[in-house]
Coordinates of C-alpha atoms and ligand atoms in Angstrom, one line a residue:
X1 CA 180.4 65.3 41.7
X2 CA 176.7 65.7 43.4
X3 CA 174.0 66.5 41.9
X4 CA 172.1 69.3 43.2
X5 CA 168.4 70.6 42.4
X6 CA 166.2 73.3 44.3
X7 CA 163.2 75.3 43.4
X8 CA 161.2 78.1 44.1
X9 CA 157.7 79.1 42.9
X10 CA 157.2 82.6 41.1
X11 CA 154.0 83.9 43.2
X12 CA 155.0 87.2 45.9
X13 CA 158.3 89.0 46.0
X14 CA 161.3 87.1 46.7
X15 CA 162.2 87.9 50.4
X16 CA 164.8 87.6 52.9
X17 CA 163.9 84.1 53.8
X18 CA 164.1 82.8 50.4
X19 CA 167.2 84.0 50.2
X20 CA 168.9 83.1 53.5
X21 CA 167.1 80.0 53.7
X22 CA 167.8 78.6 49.9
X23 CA 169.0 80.7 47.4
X24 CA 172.4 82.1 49.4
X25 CA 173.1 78.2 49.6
X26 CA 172.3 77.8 45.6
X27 CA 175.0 80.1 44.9
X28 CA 177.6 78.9 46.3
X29 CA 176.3 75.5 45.9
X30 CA 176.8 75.8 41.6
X31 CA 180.3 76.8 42.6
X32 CA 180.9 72.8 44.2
X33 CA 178.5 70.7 42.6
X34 CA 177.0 70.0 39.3
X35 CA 173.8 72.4 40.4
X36 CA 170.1 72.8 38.7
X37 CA 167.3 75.4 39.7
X38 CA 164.1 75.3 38.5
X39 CA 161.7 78.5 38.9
X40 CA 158.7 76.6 40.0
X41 CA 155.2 77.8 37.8
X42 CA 153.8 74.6 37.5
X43 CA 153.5 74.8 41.2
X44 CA 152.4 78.5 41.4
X45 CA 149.2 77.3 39.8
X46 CA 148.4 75.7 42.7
X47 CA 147.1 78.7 43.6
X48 CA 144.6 80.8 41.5
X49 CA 146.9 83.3 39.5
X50 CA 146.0 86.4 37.0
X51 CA 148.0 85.0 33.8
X52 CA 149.9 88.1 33.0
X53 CA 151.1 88.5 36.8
X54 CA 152.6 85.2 36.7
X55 CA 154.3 85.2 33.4
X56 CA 155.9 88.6 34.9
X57 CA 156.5 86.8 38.1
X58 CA 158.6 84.3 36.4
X59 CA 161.1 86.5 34.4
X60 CA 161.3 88.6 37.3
X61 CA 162.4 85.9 40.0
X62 CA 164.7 84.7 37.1
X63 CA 166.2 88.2 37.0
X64 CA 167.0 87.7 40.9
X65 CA 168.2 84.5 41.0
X66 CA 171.1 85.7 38.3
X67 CA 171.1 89.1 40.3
X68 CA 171.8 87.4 43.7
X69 CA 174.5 85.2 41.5
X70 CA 173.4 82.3 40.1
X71 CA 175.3 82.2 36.9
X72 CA 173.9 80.4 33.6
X73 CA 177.2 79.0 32.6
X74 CA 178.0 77.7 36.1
X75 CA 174.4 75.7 36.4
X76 CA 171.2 74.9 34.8
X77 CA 168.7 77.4 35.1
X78 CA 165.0 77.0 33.9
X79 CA 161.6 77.1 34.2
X80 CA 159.7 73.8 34.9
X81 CA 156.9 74.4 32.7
X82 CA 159.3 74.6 29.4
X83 CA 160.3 70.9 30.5
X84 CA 157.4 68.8 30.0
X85 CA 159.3 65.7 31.7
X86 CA 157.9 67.4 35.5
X87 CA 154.2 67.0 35.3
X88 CA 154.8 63.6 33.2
X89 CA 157.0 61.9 36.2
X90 CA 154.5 63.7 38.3
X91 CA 151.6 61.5 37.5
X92 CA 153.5 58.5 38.1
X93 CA 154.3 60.1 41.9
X94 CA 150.9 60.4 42.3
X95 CA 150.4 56.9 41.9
X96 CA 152.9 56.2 44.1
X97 CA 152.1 58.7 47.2
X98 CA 149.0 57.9 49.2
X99 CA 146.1 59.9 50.1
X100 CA 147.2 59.5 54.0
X101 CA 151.0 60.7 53.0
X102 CA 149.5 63.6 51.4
X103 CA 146.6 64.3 54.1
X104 CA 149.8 64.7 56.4
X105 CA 151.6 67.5 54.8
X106 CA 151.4 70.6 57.1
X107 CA 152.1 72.9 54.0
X108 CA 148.8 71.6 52.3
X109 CA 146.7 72.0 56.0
X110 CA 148.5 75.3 55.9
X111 CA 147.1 76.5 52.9
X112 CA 144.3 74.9 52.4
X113 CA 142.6 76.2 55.7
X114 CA 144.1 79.6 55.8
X115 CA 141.6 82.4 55.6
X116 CA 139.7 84.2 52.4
X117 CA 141.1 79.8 50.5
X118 CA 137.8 79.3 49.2
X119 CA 139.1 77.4 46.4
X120 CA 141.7 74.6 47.5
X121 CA 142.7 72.8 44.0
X122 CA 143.4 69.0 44.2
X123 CA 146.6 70.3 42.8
X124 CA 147.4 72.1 46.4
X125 CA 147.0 68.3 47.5
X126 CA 149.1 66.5 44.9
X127 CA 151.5 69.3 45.1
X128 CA 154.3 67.1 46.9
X129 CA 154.1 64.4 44.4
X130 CA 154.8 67.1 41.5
X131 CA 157.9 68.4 43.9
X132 CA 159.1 64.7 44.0
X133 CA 159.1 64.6 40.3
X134 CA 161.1 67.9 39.8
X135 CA 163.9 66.1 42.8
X136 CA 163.8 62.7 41.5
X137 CA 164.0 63.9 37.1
X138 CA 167.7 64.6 37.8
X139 CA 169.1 62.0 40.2
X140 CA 169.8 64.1 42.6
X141 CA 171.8 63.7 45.3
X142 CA 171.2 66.9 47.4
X143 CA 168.3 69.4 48.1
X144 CA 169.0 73.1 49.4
X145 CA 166.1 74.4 50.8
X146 CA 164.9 76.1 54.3
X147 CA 163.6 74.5 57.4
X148 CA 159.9 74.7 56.2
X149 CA 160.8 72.1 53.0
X150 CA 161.9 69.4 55.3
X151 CA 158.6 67.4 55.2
X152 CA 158.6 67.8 51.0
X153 CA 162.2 66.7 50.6
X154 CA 160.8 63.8 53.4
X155 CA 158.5 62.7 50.8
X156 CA 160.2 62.5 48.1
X157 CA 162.8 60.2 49.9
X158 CA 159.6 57.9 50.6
X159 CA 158.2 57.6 47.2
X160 CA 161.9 57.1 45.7
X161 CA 162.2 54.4 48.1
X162 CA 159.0 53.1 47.2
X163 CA 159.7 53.0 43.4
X164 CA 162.9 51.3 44.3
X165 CA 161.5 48.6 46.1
X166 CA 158.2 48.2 43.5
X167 CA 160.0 48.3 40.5
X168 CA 163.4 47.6 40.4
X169 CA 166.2 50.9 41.0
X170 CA 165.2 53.3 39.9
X171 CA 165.9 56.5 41.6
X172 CA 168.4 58.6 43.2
X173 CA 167.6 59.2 46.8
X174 CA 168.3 62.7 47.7
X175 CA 169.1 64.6 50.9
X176 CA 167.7 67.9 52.0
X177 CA 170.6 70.8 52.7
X178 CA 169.2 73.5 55.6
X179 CA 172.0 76.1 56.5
X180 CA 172.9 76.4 60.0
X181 CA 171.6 80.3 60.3
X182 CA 168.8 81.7 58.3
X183 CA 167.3 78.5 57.6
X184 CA 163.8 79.7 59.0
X185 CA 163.7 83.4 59.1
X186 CA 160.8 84.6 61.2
X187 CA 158.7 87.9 60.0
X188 CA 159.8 90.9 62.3
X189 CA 156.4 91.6 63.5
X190 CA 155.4 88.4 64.5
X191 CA 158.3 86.3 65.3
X192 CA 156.3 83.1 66.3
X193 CA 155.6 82.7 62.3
X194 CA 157.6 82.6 59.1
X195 CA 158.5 85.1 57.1
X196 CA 156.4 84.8 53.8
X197 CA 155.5 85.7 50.3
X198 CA 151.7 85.7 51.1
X199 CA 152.5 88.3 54.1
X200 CA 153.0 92.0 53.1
X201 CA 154.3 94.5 55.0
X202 CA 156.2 95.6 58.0
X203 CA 157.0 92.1 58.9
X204 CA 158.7 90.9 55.5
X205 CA 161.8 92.2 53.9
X206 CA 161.5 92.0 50.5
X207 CA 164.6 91.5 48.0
X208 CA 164.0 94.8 46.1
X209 CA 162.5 96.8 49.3
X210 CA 163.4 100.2 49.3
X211 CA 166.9 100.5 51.6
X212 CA 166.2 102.8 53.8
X213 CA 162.6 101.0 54.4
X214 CA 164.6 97.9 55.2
X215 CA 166.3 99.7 57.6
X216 CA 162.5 101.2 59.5
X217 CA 161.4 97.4 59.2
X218 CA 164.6 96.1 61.6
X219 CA 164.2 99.4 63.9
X220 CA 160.8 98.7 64.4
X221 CA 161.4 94.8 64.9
X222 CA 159.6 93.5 67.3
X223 CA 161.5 91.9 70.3
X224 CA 160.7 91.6 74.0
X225 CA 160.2 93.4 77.3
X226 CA 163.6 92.6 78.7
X227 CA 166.9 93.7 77.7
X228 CA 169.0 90.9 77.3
X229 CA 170.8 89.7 73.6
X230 CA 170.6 86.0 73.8
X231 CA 170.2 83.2 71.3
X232 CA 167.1 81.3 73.0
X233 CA 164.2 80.6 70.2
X234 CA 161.8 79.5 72.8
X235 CA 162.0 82.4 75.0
X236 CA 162.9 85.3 72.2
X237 CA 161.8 84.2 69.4
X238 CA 162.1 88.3 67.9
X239 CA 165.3 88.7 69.2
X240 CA 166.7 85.5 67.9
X241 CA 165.4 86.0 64.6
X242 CA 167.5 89.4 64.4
X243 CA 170.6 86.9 65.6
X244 CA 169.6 84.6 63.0
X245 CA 169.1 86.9 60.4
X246 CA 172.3 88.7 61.0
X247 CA 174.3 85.5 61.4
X248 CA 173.0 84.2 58.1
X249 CA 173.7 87.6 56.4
X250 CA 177.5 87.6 57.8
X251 CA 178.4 84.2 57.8
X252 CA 178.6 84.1 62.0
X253 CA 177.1 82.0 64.3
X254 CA 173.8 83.3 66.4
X255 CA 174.5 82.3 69.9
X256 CA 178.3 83.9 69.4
X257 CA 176.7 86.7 68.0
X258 CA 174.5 87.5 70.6
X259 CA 177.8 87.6 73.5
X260 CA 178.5 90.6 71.4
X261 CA 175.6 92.6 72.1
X262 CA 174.2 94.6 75.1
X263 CA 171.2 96.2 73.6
X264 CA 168.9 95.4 71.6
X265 CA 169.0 98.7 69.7
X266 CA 172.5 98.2 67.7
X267 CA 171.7 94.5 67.3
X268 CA 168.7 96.3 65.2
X269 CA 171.0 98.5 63.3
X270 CA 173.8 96.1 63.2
X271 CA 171.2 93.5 61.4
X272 CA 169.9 96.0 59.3
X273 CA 173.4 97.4 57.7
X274 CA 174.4 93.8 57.0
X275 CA 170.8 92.7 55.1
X276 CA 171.2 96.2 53.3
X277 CA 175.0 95.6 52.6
X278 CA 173.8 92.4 51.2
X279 CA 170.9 93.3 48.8
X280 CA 172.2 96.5 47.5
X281 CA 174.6 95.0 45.0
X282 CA 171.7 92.5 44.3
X283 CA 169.6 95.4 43.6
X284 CA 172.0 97.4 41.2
X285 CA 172.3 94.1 39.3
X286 CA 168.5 92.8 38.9
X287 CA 167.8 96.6 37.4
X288 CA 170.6 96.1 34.5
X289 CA 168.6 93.1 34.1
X290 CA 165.1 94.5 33.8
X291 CA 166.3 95.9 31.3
X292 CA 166.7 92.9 29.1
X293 CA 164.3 90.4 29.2
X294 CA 164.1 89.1 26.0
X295 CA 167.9 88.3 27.4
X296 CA 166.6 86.5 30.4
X297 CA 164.2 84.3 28.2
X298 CA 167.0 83.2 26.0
X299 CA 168.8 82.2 28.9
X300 CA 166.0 80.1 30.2
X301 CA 165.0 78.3 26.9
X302 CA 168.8 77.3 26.7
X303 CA 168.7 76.1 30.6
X304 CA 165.1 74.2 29.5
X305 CA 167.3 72.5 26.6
X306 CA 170.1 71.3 29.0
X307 CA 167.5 70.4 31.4
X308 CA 165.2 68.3 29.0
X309 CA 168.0 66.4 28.1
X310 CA 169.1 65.1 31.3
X311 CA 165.2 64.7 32.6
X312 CA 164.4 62.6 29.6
X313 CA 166.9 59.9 30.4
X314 CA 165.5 59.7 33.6
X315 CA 161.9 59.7 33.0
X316 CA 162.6 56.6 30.5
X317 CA 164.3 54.6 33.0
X318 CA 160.9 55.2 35.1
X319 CA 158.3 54.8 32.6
X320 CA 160.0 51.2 31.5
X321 CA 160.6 50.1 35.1
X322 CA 156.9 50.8 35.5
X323 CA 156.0 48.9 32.7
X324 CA 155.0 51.5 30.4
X325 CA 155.5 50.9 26.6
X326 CA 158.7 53.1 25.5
Ligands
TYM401 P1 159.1 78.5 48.2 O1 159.0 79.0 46.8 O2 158.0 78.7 49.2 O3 160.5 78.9 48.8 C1 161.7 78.8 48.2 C2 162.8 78.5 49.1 O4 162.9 79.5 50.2 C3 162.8 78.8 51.5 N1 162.1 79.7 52.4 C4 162.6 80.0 53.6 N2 163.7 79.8 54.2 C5 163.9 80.3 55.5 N3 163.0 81.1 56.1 C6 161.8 81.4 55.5 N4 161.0 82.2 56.1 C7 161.6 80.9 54.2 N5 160.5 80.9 53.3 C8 160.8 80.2 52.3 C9 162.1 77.5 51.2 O5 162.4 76.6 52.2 C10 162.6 77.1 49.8 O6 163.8 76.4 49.9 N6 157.8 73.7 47.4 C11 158.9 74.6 47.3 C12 159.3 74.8 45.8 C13 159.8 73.6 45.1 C14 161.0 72.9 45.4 C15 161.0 71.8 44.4 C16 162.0 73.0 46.3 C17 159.1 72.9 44.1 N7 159.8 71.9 43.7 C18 162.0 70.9 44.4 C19 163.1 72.1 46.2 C20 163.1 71.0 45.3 C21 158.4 76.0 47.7 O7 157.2 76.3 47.7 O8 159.4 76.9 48.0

C-alpha cells in the first residue's frame, strides 16, 4: 500500500482552494492508501504570529479537517510540532539544499517581497527544507497538494535524491498528486491570482463563510465582457475558474461543463449551489466539534504518538547514514 502525507499550515481560514486543491483529495485518499496529515505550525511561524491566535488556529483547522472527513481511525492525524522528529530531519535538509535551490523558490520571492513583509525570517527561506523533512520522515510515496506546491514537492524529490546518492539509500522518493479540477482555484475578484488565506474578502470563499454570503461572492464573480461559457484559462481566466470550481465541487470535467452553459448567470448560481451543497454538511459538523476541543486535542496527541513512532525509524536510518553517532 502507498504511503501518503500532506500538510497544511494553521495561519487564515481554510478556503475553497484548500479544500478543492488538497484536502477533497486527503479524504478520499485515507480511504486507498495508508494516509498521514500533518497541521503544519512549525511552518506557520514562518510568519510572525500572536501566540494565542495560532494555538486557536490549530485546533480549529483540526476541527475542519475531521469536519470535511478526514477520520482519526482511518489515518494519522497530527500536529508537526508535537513530533520533534520534523525540525530534527529538517536541519539535516538544510544541509543538503543549497542557497541557489532555495533563492529559486517562487513561494519564498512571493512572500518575502509582498507588501507591509518587513520582517522576512530566514525560516521563510529554509522553509522548503523543513517541508522536505515532514515528506521524507514517512517514506512517502505520494504527495496531495494543489498546483502552487509543485515546486516544494520538486524539492524534496532533489534533496532525497541527493541524500541517496551522498550517503547511501536512504529515502523514499515521493510524487506530488494535483487533481484534474480545482487544483488552482483562482479568487473571484481577481481571477489572474490565487485564491488565498492572506486575501480577505469578496474574492475568497472561506470554509465556514456565511451561505448565503457564498452565494453574493459567486453572483458577484467577476468574469468578462463577452457572453460565451468556455473552458479557455488564458482568455477567461474568471469564467474558467467558475468551471473549475464547479467541476472540482461535482466531480465533472470543466471544458464539458462549460458545453452546458449559455450564460454566464446560471453558471454563477449553478457554481454557487454546488460549493454551498458541499460545505453545509461540513459546517454542521465542524460546530458539533467546537464544541469539544479538549476532544480534538486527544485525538491529535494520539495521531502525534502514531506518528513519532513511524518518523523515528526514519530519522535513525538518516542520522546513521549521515554519520551521526546513534
Ligand atoms: P498551504 O497551507 O498554503 O495550503 C494547503 C493546501 O492547499 C492547497 N492550496 C490550493 N489549491 C488550489 N487552489 C488554491 N488557490 C490553493 N491554495 C492552497 C495547497 O497547494 C496545499 O496543498 N507548504 C504547504 C504546507 C506543507 C506541506 C508539507 C504540504 C508543509 N509541509 C508537506 C505537503 C507536504 C503550504 O503552505 O500549504
Amino acid at each position: 500500500m502507498a504511503r501518503v502525507f500532506s500538510g497544511i499550515q494553521p495561519s487564515g481560514d481554510l478556503h475553497l482552494g484548500n479544500l478543492l486543491g488538497a484536502n477533497l483529495n486527503w479524504v478520499k485518499m485515507q480511504h486507498e492508501h495508508d494516509s498521514i496529515y500533518c497541521v503544519v505550525d512549525l511552518h506557520a511561524l514562518t510568519l510572525l504570529k500572536d501566540p494565542e491566535a495560532l494555538r486557536a488556529s490549530t485546533i480549529q483547522l483540526a476541527q475542519l479537517l475531521i469536519a470535511i472527513g478526514l477520520d482519526p481511525e482511518q489515518c494519522i492525524l497530527f500536529v508537526q510540532s508535537q513530533v520533534p522528529q520534523h525540525p530534527q530531519l529538517a536541519w539535516l535538509m538544510e544541509c543538503t539544499v543549497s542557497y541557489g535551490e532555495l533563492s529559486r523558490m517562487t513561494a519564498f520571492k512571493d512572500k518575502s517581497n509582498r507588501d507591509g513583509t518587513k520582517f522576512v525570517s530566514a525560516g521563510l527561506f529554509t522553509y522548503p527544507a523543513l517541508q522536505a523533512a515532514d515528506i521524507l520522515l514517512y517514506d512517502t510515496d505520494l504527495v496531495p497538494v494543489g498546483d502552487d506546491q509543485r515546486q516544494h514537492v520538486e524539492i524534496t524529490r532533489d534533496i532525497a535524491e541527493r541524500y541517496n546518492s551522498r550517503y547511501g539509500d536512504t529515502f523514499v522518493v515521493p510524487q506530488h498528486v494535483i487533481p484534474e479540477a480545482g487544483a488552482r482555484v483562482m479568487d473571484l475578484q481577481h481571477p489572474e491570482r490565487k485564491m488565498s488565506k492572506s486575501e480577505e474578502g469578496a474574492g475568497t470563499v472561506n470554509v465556514l463563510d456565511d451561505l448565503k454570503a457564498i452565494e453574493k461572492k459567486f453572483k458577484r464573480a467577476v468574469t468578462d465582457s463577452e457572453s460565451e461559457v468556455r473552458f479557455d484559462i488564458e482568455a477567461k481566466p474568471g469564467v474558467s475558474n467558475l468551471l473549475s470550481i464547479l467541476a472540482g465541487a461535482t466531480g465533472g470535467d470543466p471544458a464539458t461543463l462549460a458545453d452546458q452553459y449559455e450564460q454566464y448567470g446560471p453558471l454563477k448560481a449553478d457554481t454557487a449551489a454546488a460549493v454551498i451543497a458541499l460545505l453545509e454538511p461540513i459546517q454542521q459538523r465542524y460546530k458539533e466539534l467546537a464544541a469539544d476541543p479538549a476532544e480534538t486535542e486527544r485525538l491529535l496527541r494520539l495521531g502525534a504518538d502514531k506518528a513519532e513512532a513511524i518518523a523515528e525509524g526514519v530519522l535513525a536510518r538518516a542520522k546513521q547514514n549521515i554519520g551521526l553517532l546513534s
